[in-house]
mmCIF file of C-alpha atoms in Angstrom:
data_model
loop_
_atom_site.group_PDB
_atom_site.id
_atom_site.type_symbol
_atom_site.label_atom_id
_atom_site.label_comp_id
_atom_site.label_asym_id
_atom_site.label_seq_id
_atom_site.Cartn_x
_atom_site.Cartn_y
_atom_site.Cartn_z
ATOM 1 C CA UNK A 1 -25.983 -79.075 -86.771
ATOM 2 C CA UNK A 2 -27.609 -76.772 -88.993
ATOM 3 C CA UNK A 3 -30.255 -74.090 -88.265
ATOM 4 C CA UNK A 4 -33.088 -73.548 -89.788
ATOM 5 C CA UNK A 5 -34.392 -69.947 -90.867
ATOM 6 C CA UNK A 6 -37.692 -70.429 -88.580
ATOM 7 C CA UNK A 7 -35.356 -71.744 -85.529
ATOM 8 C CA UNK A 8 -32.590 -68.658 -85.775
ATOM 9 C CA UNK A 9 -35.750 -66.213 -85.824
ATOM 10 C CA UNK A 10 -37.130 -67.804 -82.915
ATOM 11 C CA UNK A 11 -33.695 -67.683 -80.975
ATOM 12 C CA UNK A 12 -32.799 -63.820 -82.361
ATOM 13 C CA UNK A 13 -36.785 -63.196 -80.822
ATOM 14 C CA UNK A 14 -35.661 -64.729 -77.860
ATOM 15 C CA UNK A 15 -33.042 -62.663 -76.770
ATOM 16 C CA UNK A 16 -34.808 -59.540 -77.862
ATOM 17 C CA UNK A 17 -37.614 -60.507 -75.548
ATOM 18 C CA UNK A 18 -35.090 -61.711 -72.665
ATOM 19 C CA UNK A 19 -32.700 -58.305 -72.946
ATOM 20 C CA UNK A 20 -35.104 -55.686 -73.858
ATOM 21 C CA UNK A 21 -33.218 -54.815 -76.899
ATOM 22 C CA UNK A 22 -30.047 -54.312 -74.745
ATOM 23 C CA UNK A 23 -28.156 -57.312 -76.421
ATOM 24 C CA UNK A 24 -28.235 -57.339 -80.135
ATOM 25 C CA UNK A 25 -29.049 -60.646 -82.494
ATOM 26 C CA UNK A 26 -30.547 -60.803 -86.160
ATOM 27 C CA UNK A 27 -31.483 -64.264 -87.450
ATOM 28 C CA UNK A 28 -27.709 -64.183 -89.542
ATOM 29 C CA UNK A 29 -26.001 -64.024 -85.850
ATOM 30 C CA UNK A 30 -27.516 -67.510 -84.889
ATOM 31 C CA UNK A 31 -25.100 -69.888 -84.733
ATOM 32 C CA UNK A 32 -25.579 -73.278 -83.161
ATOM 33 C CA UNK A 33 -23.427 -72.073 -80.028
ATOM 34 C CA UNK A 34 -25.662 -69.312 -79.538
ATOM 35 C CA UNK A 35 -28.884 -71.597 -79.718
ATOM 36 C CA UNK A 36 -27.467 -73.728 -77.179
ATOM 37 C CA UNK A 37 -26.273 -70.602 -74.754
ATOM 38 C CA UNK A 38 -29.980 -69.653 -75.335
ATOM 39 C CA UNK A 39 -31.142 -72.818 -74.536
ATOM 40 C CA UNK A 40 -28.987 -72.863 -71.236
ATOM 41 C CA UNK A 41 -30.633 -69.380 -70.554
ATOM 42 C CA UNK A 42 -34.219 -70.508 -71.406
ATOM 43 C CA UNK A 43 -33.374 -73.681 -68.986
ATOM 44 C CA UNK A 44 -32.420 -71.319 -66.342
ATOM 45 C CA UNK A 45 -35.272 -69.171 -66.309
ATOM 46 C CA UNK A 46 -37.701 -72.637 -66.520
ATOM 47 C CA UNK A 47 -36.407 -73.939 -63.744
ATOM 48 C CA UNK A 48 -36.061 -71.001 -61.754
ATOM 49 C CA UNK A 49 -39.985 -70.133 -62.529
ATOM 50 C CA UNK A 50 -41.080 -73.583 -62.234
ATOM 51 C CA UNK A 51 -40.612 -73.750 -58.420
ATOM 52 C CA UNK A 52 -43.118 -71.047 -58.101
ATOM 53 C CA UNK A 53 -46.681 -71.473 -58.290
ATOM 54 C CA UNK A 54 -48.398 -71.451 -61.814
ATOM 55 C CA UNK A 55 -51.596 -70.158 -62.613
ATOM 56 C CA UNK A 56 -51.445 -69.656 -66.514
ATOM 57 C CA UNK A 57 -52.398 -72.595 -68.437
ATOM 58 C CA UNK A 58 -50.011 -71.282 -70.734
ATOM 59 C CA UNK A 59 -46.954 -72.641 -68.381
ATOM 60 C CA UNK A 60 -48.561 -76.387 -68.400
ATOM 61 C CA UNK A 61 -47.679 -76.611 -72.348
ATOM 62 C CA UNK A 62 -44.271 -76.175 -71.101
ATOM 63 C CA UNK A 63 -43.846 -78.162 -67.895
ATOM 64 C CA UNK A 64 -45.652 -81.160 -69.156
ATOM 65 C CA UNK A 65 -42.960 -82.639 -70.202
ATOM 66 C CA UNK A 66 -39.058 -81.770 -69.452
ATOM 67 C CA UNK A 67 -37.941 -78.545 -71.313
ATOM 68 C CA UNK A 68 -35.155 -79.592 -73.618
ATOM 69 C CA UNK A 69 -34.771 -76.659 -75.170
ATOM 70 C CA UNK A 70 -36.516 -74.122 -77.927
ATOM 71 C CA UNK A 71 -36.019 -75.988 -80.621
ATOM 72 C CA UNK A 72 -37.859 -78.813 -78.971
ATOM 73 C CA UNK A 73 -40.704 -75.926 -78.006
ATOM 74 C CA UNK A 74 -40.675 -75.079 -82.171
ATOM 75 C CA UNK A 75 -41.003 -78.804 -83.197
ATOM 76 C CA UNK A 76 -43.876 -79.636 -80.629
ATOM 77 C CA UNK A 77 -45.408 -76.656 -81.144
ATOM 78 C CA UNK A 78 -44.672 -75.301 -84.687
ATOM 79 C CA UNK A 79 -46.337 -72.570 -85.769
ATOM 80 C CA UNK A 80 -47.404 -71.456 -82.431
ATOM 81 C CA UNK A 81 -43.814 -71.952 -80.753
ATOM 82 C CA UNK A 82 -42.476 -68.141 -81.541
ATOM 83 C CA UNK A 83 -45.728 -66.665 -80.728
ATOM 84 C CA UNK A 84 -45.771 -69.162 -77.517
ATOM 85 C CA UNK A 85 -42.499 -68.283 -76.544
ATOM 86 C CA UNK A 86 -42.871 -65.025 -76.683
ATOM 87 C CA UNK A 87 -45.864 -64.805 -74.114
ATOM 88 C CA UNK A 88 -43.998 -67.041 -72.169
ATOM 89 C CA UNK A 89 -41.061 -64.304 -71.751
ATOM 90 C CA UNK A 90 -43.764 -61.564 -71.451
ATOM 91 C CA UNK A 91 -45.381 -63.134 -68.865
ATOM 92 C CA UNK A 92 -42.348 -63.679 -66.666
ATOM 93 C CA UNK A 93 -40.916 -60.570 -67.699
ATOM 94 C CA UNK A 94 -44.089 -58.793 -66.757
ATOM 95 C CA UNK A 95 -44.732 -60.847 -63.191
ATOM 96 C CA UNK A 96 -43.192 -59.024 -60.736
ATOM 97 C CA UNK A 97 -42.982 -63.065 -58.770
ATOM 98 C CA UNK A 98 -40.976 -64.426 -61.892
ATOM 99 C CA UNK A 99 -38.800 -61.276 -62.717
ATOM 100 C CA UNK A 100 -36.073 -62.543 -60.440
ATOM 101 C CA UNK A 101 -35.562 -66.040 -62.778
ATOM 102 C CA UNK A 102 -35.378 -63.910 -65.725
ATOM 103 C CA UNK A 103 -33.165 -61.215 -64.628
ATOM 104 C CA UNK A 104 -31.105 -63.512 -62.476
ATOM 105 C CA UNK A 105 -30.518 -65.980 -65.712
ATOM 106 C CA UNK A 106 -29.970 -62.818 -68.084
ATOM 107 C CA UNK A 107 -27.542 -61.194 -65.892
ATOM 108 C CA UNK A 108 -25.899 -65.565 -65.629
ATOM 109 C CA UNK A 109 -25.347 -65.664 -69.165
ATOM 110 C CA UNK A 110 -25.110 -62.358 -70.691
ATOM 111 C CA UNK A 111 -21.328 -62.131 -71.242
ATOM 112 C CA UNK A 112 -21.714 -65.676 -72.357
ATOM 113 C CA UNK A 113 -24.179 -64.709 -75.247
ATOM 114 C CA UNK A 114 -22.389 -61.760 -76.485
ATOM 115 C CA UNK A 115 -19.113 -63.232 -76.961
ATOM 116 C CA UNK A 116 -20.741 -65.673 -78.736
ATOM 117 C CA UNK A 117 -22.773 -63.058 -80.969
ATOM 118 C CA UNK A 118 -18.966 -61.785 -81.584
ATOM 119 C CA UNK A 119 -17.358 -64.545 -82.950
ATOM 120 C CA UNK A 120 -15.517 -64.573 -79.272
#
């Protein structure tokens, strides 16, 4: 399965947003292994989050339907899906009730990611 340019952005975006700049990707590090580690990570974080209560309309877009993964997000939603993504991350990164899924699925699959990023 190949990548598109759009879809590695998206993912390199992705774990910017999820490490803070801590964990290091450029668009040329996604490989298809490291979409689908970020696509256990983003599945994580959903279904941590979803349990709680959510107010912004924003979530619905998401939770409408099962989250497959991003590249499911970037096909449904296509020009919007980075940009949508991104809140998404803010918004949980920023709530101090949905920090825990975040952190908790970072801190999961960190080593995971970075081996990956390495070639490991």
């Amino acid at each position: 399965m190949s990548l598109s340019t759009e879809e590695k952005q998206l993912y390199a975006g992705f774990i910017h947003n999820v490490y803070n700049g801590a964990v290091h990707a450029d668009a040329d590090d996604i490989t298809p292994e490291v979409a689908d580690i970020c696509d256990k990570l983003a599945t994580a974080i959903a279904q941590c989050s979803q349990k709680m209560v959510w107010p912004e309309a924003m979530f619905r877009e998401f939770y409408g339907r099962p989250f497959l993964s991003l590249r499911a997000v970037l096909k449904a939603l296509k020009k919007l899906a980075q940009s949508s993504v991104k809140k998404w991350i803010e918004t949980v990164a920023t709530d101090r009730r949905y920090r825990i899924c975040m952190a908790t699925a970072a801190l999961n699959w960190r080593s995971a990611l970075e081996m990956e990023l390495m070639g490991i």
